[in-house]
Coordinates of N, CA and C in Angstrom, one line a residue:
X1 N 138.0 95.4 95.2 CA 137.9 94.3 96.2 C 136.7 94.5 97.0
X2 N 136.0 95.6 97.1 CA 135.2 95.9 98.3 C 133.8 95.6 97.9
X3 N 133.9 96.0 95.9 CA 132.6 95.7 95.3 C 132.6 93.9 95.5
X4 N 133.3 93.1 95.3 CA 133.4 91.6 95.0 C 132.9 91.0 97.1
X5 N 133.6 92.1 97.8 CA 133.1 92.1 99.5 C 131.5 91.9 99.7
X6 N 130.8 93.2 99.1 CA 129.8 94.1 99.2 C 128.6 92.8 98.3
X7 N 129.0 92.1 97.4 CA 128.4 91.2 96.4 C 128.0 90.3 97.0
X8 N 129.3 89.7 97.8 CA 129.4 88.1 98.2 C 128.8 88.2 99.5
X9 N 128.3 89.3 100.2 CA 127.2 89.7 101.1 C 126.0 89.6 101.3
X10 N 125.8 90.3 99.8 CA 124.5 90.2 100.0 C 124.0 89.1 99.3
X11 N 124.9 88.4 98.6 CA 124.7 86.7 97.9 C 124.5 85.8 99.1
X12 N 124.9 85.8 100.5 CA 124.8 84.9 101.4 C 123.5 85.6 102.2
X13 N 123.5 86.9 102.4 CA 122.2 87.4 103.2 C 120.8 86.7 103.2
X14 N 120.3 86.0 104.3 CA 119.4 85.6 104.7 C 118.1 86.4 104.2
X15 N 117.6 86.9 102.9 CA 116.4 87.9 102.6 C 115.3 87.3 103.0
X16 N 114.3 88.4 103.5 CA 113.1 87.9 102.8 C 112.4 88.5 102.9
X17 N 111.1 87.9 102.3 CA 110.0 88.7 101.7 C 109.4 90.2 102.5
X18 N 109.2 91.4 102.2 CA 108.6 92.2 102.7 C 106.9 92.2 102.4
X19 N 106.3 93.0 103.8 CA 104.9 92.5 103.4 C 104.4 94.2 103.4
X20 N 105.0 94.8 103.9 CA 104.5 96.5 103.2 C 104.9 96.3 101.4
X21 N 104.3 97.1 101.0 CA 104.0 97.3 99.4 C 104.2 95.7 98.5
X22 N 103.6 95.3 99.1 CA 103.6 94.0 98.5 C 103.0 93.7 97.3
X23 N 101.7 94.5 97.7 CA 101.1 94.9 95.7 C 101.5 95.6 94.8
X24 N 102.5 96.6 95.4 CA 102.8 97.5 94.5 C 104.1 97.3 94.2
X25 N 104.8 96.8 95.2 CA 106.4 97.5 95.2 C 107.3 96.3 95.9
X26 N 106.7 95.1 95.8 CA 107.7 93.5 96.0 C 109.1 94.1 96.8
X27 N 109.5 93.7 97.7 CA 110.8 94.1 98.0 C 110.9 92.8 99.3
X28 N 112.5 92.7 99.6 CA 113.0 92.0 100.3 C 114.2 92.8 101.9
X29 N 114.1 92.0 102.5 CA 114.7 92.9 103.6 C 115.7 91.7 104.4
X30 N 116.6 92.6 105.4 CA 117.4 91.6 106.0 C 117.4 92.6 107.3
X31 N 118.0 92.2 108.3 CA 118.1 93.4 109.6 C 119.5 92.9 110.6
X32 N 120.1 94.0 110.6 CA 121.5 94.4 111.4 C 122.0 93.3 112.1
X33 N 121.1 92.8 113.5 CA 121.5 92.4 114.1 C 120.9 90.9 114.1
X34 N 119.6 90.7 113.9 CA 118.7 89.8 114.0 C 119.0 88.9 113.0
X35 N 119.5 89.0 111.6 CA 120.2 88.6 110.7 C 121.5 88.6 110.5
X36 N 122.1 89.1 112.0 CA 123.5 88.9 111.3 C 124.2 89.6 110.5
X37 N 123.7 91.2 110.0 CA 123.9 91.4 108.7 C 124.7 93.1 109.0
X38 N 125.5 92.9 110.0 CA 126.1 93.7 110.4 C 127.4 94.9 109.2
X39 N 128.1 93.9 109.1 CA 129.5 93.9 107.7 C 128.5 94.4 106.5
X40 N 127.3 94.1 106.4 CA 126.6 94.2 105.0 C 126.2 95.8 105.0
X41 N 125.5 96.0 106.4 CA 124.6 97.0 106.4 C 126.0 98.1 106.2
X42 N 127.0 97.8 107.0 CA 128.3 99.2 107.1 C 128.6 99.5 105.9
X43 N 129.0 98.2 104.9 CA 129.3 98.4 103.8 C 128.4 99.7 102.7
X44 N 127.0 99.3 102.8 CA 126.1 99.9 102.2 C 126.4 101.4 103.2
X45 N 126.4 101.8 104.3 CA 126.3 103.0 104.6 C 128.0 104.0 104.0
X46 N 129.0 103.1 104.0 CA 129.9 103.2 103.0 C 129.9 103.9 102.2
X47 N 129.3 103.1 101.2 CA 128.8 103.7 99.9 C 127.9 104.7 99.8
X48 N 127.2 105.1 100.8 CA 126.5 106.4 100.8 C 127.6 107.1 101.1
X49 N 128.2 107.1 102.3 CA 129.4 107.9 102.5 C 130.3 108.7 101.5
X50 N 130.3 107.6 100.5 CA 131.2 108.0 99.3 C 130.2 108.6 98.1
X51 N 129.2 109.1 98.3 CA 128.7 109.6 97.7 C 128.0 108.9 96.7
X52 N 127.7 107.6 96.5 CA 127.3 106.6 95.6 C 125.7 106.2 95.5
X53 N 125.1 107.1 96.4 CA 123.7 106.7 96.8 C 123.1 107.8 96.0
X54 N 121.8 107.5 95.7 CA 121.0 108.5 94.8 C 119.8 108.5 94.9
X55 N 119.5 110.2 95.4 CA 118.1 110.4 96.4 C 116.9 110.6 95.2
X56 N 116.3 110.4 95.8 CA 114.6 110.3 95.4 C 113.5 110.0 96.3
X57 N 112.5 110.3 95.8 CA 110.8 109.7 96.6 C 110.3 109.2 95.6
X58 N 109.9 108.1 97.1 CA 109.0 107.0 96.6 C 107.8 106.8 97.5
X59 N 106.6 107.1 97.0 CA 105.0 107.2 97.8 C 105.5 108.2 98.8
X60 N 106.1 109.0 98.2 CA 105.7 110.5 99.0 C 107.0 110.3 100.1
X61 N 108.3 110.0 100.2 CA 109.0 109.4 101.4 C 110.5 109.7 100.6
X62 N 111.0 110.5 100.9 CA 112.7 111.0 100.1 C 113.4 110.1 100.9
X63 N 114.6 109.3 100.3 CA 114.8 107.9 100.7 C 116.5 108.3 99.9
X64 N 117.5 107.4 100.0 CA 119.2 107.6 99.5 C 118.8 106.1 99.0
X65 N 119.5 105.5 97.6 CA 118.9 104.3 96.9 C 120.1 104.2 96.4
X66 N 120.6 102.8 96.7 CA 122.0 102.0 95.9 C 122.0 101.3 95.1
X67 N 122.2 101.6 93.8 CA 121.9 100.6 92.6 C 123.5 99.7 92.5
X68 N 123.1 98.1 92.5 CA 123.7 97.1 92.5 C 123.3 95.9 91.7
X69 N 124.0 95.4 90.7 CA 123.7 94.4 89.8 C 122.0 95.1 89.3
X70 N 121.1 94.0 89.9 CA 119.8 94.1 89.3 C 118.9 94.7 90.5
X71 N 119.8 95.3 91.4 CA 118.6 95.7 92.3 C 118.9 97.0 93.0
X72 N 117.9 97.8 93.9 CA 118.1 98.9 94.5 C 118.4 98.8 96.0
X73 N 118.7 99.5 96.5 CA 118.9 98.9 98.3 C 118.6 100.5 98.9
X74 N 118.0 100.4 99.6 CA 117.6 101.1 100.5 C 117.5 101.0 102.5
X75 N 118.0 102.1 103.0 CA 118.0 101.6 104.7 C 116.8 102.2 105.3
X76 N 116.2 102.2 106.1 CA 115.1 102.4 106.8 C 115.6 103.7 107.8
X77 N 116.3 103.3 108.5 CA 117.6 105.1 109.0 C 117.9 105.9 108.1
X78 N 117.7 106.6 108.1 CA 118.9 107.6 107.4 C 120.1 106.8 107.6
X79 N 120.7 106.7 106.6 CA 122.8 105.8 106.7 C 123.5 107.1 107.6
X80 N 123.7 108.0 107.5 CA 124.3 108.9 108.6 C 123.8 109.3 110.0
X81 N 122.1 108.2 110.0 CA 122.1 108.0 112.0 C 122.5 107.1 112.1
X82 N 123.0 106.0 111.4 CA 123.3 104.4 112.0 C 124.1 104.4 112.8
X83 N 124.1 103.9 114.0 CA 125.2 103.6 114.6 C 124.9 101.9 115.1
X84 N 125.8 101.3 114.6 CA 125.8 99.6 114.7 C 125.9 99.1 115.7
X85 N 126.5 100.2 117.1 CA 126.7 99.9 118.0 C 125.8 100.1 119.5
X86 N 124.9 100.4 118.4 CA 123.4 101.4 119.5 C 122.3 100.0 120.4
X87 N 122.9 99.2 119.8 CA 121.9 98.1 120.1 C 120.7 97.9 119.0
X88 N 120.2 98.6 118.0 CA 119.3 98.7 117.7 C 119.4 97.6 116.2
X89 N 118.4 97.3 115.9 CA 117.9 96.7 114.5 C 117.6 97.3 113.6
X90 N 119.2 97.4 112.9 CA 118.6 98.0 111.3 C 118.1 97.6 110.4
X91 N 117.1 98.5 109.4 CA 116.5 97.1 108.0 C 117.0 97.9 106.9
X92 N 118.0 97.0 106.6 CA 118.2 97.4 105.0 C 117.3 96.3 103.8
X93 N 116.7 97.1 102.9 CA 115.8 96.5 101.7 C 116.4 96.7 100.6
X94 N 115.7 95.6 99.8 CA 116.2 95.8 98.4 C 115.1 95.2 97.5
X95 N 114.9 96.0 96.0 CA 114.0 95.6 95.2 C 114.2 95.5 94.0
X96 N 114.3 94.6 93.0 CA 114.4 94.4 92.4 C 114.2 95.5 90.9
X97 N 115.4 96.0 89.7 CA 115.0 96.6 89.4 C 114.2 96.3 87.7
X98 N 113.2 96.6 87.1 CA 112.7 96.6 86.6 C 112.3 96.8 85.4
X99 N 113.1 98.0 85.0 CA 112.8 99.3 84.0 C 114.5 100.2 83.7
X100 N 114.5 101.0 84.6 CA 115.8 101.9 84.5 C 116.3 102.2 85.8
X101 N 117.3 102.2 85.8 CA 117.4 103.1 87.3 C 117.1 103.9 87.6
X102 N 116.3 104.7 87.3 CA 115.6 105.9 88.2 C 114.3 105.8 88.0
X103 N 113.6 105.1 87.5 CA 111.8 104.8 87.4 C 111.4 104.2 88.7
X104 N 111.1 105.6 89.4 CA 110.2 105.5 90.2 C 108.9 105.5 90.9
X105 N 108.6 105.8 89.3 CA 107.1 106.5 88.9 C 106.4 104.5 89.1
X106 N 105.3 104.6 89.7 CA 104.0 103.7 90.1 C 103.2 104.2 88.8
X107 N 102.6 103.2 87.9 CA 101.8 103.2 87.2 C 100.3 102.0 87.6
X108 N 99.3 102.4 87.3 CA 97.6 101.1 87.1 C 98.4 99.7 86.7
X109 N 98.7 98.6 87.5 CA 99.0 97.7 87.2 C 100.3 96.9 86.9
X110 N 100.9 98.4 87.2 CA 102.6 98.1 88.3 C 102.5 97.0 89.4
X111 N 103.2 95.9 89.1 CA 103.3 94.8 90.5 C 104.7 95.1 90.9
X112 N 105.9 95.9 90.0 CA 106.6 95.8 90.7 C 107.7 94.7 90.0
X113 N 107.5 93.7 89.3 CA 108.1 92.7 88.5 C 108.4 93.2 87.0
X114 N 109.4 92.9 86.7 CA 110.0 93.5 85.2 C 109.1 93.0 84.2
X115 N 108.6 91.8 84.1 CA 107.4 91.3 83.2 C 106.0 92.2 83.4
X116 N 105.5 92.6 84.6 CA 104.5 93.4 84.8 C 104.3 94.8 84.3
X117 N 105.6 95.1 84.1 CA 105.4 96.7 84.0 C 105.0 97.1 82.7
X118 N 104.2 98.4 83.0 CA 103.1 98.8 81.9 C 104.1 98.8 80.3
X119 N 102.8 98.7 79.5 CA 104.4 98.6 78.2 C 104.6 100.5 77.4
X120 N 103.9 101.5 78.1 CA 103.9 102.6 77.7 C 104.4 103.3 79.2
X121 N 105.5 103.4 79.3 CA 106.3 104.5 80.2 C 106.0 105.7 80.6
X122 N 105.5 105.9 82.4 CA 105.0 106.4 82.8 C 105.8 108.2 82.3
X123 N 105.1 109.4 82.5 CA 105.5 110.8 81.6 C 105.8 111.3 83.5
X124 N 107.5 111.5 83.2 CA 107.4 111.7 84.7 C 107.7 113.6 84.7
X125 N 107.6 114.1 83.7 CA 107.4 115.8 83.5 C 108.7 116.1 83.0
X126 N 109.7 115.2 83.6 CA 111.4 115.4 83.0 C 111.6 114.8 81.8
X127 N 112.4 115.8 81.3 CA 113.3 115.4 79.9 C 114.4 115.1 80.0
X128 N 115.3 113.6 79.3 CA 116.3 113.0 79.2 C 117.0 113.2 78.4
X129 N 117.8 114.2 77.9 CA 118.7 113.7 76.0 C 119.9 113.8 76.7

């Protein structure tokens, strides 16, 4: 029930466009208060809570990332300083995913769009079997 909650959230969220990494890394944003996007953002810190988030860096920046349908979601807090009640404006983002879930690797000519991405897969030093 909470996934079909968590969906129908961010199906109505007011997104839009981000203009940091805009050449590289396209993403969309919504914020706590200014959007209304209170219920959305808890939910997502939720799901980190429960252990559902999966860390990595991205441009040098170790970040907790929620893979949902086709996209990643990321908060701009750490999810365990949020407090919703602080007054403050949170930004949770999300970007579209493209490749695999965990290709985080930026290649020459990465826009960031699933049709863009290079057709020889970046060598990220790890082995998969």
């Amino acid at each position: 029930m909470e996934n079909l909650k968590i969906t129908e959230l961010i199906g109505r969220a007011p997104w839009r466009e981000a203009v940091t990494y805009r050449k590289t890394w396209p993403h969309e944003y919504v914020l706590s208060r200014k959007d209304d996007q209170r219920e959305l953002i808890e939910l997502v810190c939720a799901r980190f809570r429960a252990g559902e988030g999966v860390a990595a860096t991205f441009f040098g920046t170790r970040n907790t990332y929620l893979f949902l349908d086709d996209h990643k979601y990321w908060l701009m807090t750490h999810w365990d300083k949020i407090d919703l009640d602080d007054g403050q404006d949170y930004v949770l983002n999300r970007a579209r995913l493209y490749r695999d879930r965990r290709d985080f690797v930026i290649q020459p000519g990465d826009t960031g769009r699933r049709e863009d991405y290079p057709a020889k897969p970046a060598a990220t030093g790890t082995s998969h079997r």
